[in-house]
Coordinates of C-alpha atoms in Angstrom, one line a residue:
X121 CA 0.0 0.0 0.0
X122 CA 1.3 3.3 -1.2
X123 CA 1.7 6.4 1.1
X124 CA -0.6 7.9 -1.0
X125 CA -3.3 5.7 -0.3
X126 CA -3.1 5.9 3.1
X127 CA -3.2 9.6 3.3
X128 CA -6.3 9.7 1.3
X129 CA -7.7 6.7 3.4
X130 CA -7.1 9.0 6.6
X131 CA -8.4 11.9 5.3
X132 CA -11.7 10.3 4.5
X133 CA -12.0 8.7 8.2
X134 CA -11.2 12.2 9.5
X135 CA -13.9 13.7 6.9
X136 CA -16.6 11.9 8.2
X137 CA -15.9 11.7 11.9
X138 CA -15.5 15.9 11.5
X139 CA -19.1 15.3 9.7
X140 CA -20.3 13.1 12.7
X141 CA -18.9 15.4 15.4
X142 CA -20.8 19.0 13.0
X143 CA -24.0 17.1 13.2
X144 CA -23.6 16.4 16.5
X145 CA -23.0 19.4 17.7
X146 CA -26.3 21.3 16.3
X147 CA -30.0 20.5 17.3
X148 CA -33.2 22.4 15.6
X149 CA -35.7 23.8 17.5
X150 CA -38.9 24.3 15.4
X151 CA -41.9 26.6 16.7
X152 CA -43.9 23.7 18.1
X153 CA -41.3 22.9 20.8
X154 CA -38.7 24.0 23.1
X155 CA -35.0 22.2 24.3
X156 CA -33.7 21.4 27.4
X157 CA -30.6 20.8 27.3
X158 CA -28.8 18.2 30.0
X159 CA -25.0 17.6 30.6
X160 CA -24.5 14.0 32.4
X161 CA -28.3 14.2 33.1
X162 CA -28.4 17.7 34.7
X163 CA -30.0 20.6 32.8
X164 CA -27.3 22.7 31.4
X165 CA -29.9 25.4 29.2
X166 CA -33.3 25.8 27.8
X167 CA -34.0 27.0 24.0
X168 CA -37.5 28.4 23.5
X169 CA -37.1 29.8 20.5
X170 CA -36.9 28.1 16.9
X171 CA -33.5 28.5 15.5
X172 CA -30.7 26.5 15.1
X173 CA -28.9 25.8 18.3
X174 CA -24.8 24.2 19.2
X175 CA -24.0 21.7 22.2
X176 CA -21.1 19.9 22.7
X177 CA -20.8 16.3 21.2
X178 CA -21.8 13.2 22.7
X179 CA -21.7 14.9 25.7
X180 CA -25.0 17.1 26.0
X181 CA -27.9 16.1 25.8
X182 CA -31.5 17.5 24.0
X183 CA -34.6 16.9 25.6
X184 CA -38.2 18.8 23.7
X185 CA -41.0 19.7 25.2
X186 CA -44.4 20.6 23.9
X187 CA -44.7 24.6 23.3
X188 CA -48.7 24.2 22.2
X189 CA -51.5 23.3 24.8
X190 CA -52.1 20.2 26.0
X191 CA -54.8 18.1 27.2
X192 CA -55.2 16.9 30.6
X193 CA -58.6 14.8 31.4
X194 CA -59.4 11.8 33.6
X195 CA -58.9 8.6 32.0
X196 CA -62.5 6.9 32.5
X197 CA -65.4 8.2 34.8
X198 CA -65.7 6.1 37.7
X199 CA -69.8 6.0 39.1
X200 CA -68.9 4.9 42.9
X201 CA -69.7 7.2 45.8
X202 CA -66.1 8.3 46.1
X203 CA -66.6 10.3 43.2
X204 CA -69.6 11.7 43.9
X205 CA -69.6 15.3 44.5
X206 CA -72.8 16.9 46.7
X207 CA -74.3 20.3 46.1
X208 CA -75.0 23.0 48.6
X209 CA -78.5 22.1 48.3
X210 CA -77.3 18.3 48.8
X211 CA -78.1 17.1 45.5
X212 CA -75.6 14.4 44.3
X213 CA -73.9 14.0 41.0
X214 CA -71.0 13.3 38.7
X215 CA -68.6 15.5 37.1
X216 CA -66.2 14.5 34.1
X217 CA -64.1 17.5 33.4
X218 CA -60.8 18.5 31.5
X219 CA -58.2 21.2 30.8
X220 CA -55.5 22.5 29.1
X221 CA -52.4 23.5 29.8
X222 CA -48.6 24.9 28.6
X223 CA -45.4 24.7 29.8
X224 CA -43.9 28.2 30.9
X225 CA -41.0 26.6 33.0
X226 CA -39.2 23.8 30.7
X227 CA -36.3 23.1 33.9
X228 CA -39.0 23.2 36.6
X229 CA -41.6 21.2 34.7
X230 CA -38.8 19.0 33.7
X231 CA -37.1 18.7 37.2
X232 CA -41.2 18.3 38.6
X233 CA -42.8 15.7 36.8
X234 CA -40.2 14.5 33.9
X235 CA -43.0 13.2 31.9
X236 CA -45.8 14.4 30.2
X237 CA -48.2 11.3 31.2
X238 CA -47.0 12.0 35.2
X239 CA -47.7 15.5 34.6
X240 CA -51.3 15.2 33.0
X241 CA -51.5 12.5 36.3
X242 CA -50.6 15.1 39.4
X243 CA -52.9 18.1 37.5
X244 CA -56.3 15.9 36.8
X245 CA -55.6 15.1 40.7
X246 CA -55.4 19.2 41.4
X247 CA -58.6 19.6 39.1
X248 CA -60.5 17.3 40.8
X249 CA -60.1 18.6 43.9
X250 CA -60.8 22.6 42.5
X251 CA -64.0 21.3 41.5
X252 CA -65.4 19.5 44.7
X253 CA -63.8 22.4 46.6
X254 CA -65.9 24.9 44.2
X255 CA -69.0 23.2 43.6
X256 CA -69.7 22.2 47.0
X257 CA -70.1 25.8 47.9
X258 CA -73.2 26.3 45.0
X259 CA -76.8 25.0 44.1
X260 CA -77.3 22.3 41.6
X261 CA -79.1 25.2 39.5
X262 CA -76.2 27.5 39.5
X263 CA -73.4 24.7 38.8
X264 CA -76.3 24.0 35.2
X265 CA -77.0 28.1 34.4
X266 CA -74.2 29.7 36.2
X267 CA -71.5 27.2 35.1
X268 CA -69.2 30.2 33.1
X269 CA -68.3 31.6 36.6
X270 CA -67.5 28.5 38.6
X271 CA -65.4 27.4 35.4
X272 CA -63.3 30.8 35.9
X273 CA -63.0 30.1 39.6
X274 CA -61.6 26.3 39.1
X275 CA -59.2 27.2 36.5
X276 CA -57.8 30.0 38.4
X277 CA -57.2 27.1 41.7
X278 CA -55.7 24.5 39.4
X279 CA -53.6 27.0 37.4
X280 CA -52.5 28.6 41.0
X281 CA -51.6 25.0 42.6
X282 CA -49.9 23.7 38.7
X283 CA -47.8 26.8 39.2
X284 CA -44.9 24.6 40.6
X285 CA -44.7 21.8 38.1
X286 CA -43.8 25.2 35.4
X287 CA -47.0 24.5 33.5
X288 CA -49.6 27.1 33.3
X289 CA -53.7 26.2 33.1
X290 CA -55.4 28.2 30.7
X291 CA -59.1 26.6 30.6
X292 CA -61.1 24.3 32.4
X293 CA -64.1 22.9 31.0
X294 CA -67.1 21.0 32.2
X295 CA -67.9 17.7 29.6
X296 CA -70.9 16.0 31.1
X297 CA -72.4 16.6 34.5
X298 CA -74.2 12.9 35.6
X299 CA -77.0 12.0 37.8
X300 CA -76.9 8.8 40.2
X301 CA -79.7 6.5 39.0
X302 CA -82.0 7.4 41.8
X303 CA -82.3 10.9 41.2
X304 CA -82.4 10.7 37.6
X305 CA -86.7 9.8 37.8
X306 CA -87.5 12.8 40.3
X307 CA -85.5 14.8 38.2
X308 CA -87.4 14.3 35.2
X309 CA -90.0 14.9 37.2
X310 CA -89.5 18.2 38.2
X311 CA -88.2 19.0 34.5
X312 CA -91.4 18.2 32.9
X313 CA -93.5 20.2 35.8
X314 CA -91.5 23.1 34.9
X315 CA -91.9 22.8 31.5
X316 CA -95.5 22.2 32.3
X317 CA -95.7 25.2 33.9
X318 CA -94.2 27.3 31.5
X319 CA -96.2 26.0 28.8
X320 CA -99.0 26.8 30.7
X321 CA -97.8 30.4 31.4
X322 CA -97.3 30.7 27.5
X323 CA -100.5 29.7 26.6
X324 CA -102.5 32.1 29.1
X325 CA -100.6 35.0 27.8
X326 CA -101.4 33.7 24.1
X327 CA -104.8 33.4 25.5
X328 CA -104.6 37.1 26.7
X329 CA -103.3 38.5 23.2
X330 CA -106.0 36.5 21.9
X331 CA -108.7 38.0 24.0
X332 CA -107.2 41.4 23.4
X333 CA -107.1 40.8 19.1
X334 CA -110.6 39.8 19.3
X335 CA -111.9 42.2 21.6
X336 CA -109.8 44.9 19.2
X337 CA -111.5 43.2 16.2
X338 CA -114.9 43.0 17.9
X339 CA -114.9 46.7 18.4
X340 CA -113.9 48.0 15.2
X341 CA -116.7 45.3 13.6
X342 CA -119.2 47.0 15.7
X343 CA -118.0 50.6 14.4
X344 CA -117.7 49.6 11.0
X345 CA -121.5 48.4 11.1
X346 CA -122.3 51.9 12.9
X347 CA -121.0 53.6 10.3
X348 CA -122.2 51.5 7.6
X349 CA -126.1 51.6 9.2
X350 CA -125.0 55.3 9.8
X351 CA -124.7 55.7 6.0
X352 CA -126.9 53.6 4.5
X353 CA -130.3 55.5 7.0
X354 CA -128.5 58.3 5.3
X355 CA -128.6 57.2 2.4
X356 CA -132.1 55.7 2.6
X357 CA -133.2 58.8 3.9
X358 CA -132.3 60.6 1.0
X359 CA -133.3 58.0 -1.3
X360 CA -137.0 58.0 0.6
X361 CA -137.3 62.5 0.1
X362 CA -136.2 61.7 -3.8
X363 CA -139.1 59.1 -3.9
X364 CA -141.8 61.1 -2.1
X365 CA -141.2 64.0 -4.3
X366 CA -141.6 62.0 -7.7
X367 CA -144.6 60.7 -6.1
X368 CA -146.2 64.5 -5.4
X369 CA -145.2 65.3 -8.8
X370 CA -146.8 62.3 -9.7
X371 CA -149.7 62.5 -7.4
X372 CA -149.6 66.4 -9.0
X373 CA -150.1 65.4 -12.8
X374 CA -152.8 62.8 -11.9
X375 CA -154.3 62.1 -8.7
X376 CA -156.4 59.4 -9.8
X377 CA -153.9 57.6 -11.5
X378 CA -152.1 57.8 -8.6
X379 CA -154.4 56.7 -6.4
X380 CA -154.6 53.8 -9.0
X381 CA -151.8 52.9 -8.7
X382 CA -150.9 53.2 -5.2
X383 CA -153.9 50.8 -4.5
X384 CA -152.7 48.2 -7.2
X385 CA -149.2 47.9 -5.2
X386 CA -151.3 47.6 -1.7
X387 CA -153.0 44.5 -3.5
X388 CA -150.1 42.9 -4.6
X389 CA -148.2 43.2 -1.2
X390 CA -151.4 42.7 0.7
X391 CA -152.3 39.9 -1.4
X392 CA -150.1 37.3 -1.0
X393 CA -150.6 33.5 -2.3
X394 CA -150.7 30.9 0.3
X395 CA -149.9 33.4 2.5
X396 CA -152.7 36.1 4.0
X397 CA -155.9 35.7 5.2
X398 CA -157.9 38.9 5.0
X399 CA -161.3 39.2 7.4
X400 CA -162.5 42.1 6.5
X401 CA -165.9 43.5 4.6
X402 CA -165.5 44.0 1.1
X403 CA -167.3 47.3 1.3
X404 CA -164.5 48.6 2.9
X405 CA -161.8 51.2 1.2
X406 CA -159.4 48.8 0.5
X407 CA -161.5 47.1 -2.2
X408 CA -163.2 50.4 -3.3
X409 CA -161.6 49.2 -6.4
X410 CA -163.2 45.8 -6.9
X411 CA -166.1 47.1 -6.4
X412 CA -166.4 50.6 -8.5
X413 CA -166.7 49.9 -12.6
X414 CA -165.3 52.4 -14.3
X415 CA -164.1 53.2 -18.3
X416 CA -160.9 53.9 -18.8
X417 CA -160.5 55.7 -21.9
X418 CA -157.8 54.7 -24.3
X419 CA -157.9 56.7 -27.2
X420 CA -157.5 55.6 -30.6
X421 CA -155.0 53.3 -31.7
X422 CA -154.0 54.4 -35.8
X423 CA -154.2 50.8 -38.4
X424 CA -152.5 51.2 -41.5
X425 CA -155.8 50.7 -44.1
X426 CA -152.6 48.6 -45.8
X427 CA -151.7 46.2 -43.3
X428 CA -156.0 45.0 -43.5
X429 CA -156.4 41.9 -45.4
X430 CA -158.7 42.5 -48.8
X431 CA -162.5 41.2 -47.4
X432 CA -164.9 40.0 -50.4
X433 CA -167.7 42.9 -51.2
X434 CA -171.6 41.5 -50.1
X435 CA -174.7 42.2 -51.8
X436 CA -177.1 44.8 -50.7
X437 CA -179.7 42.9 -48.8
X438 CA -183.1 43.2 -49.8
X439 CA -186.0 45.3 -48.6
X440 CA -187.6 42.9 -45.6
X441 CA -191.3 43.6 -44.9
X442 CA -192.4 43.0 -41.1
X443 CA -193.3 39.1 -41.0
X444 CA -191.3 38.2 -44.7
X445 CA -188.5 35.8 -44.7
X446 CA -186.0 36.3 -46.7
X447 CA -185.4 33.3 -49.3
X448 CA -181.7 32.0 -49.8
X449 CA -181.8 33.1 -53.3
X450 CA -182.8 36.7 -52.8
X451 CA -186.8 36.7 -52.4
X452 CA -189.2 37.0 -50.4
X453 CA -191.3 34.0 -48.4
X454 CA -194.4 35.3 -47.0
X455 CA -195.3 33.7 -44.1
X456 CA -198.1 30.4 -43.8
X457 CA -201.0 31.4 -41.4
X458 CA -200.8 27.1 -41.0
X459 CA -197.4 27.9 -38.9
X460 CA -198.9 30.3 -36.9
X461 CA -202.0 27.9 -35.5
X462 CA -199.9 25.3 -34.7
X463 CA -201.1 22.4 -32.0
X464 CA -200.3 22.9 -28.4
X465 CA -199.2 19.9 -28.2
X466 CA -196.1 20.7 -30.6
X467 CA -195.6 23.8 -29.0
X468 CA -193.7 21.8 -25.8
X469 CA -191.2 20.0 -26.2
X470 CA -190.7 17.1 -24.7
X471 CA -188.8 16.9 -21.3
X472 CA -185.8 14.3 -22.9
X473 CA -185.2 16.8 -26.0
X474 CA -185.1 20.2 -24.0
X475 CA -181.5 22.2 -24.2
X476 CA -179.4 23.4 -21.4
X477 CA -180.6 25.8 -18.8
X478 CA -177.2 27.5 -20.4
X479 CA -177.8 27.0 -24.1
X480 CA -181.6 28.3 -23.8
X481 CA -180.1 31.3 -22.2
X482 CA -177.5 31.6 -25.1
X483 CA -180.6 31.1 -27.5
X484 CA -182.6 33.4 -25.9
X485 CA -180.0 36.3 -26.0
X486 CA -179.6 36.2 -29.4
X487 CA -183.5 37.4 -30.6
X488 CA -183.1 39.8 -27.9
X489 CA -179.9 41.0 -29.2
X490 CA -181.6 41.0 -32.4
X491 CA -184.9 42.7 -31.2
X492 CA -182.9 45.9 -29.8
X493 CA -181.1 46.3 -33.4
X494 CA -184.8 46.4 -34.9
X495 CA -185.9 48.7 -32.6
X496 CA -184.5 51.5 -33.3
X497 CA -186.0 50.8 -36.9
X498 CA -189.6 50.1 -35.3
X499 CA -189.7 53.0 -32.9
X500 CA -188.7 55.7 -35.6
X501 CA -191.6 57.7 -36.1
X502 CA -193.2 58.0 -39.5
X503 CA -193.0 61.4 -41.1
X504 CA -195.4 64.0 -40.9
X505 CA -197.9 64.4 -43.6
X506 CA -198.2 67.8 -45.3

């Protein structure tokens, strides 16, 4: 082996043991921890700060702690009566709380506890004890509304007794507040009577605004109606003065049309099918009507001569002496003095061919009818003689 080769086999070996001994020599600290650094076990210096830090080789030691919070809770809830903690008003129940903390001493919490498990140990120890010591003193009410201010009172005892082991408590919180199994029935109890209660105290009030909206409602109904009725007599009123002064006018231009007609409209609301009964005398004024004939005079209504249909023209009838009969061809038939001297016998009829009462009336009118057109013509005097 050359000299050569054994200074560049040296200066390899010294290379890397001068690489071994650089890295050695530095430690990181990055912004989510802090050093401690020990010499033969005993702390020598504390880095806080990131940055990049020297220590002597194989000789110091580096030891990092947390710099962010940590948690500190019990490790399982235990229901026994040991841990049991009893109200002011001596109502019994079970706590399960937690906290946070950071280290602000790195040599003291070091020197104190070593650990992080035996320092999460010592403080859920302190916190118990800061909350039986703080919730003896209050009701079971204020520990449920009130809890904010009893919080802030515990963490300030843990934090104050955790000073020592260089860790400082920054919260404490409250995770579930249990009830023995006896009391958990007379609990519920008394919830659902109080929400009873204040459902029932929320229903008479709606009950009240209710009362008050209909009352409100009622009275501007009955003012509305007021003033509607208010209008409408008004109106009426007016409407009743228009009417009676078209009936004076009327009653002006014609009285006895008026009268009429004033009558007619007290028949047909007096009058009623199916529905009045009237005992009174028809002589009376109220059927002065019925029982008056009079002619109403219409006068003339015009025909167009060219709307009349065309009538055949008759022939003049002859010249009738008294007693002729005039034939169906034009002449005269004088009459048979045989006819006249007919039997009695003939002259009744017999009881089984006699007419109607109603057509022998019928019958008989006519040749009266016919007797007053001929009278005229038979009473008229003959004329004078010179």
């Amino acid at each position: 082996m050359t000299r050569g080769r054994i200074v560049g086999i040296g200066a390899g070996i010294l290379l890397v043991v001068l690489v071994i001994l650089g890295f050695s020599s530095i430690y990181v600290v990055d912004p989510t921890r802090q050093a401690l650094v020990l010499r033969f076990g005993d702390p020598v210096r504390t880095s806080t700060e990131p940055g990049l830090y020297f220590k002597v080789p194989f000789i110091d030691n580096v030891v990092y702690l947390e710099r962010r919070l940590i948690r500190f809770e019990p490790a399982q809830l235990v229901r026994d009566e040991e841990n049991q903690i009893v109200s002011l008003d001596r109502r019994r129940f079970y706590i399960l709380a937690f906290g946070e903390y950071r280290i602000t001493d790195p040599l003291e919490y070091y020197q104190s506890v070593r650990t992080q498990d035996l320092a999460n140990a010592r403080l859920v120890a302190i916190l118990d004890r800061s909350v039986r010591d703080v919730l003896a003193d209050a009701n079971y009410l204020e520990i449920i509304a009130a809890r904010e201010g009893l919080l802030e009172e515990i963490t300030q005892r843990v934090s104050a007794q955790a000073a020592v082991l260089g860790v400082e408590v920054v919260d404490v919180k409250i995770q579930r507040i249990l009830l023995p199994q006896d009391n958990i029935d007379s609990t519920y109890a008394r919830m659902q009577t109080e929400r009873q209660q204040e459902a029932a105290l929320i229903r008479a009030e709606g009950e009240e605004a209710a009362r008050r909206i209909r009352a409100e409602a009622d009275r501007e109904v009955t003012v509305t109606l007021a003033n509607a009725n208010r209008d409408a007599e008004i109106l009426r009123g007016a409407g009743d003065a228009e009417a009676n002064r078209i009936y004076a006018n009327a009653y002006g231009q014609d009285p006895e049309f008026f009268e009429f007609f004033r009558s007619m409209q007290a028949y047909v609301q007096g009058l009623q099918p199916d529905s009045t009964t009237l005992l009174i005398s028809p002589d009376t004024d109220f059927f002065r009507f019925f029982n008056e004939l009079g002619v109403i005079e219409t006068p003339p209504v015009p025909i167009d001569p060219e709307l009349l249909p065309e009538l055949p023209e008759l022939p003049e009838a002859p010249d009738v002496a008294p007693g002729e009969v005039p034939d169906v061809e034009g002449g005269l038939i004088a009459p048979d003095p045989a006819d006249d001297a007919a039997p009695a016998d003939d002259a009744v009829a017999p009881a089984d061919d006699a007419a109607p009462a109603d057509d022998a009336g019928a019958e008989a009118d006519e040749p009266a009818a016919a007797d007053e057109e001929a009278a005229p013509a038979e009473e008229e005097p003959a004329p004078a003689s010179p």
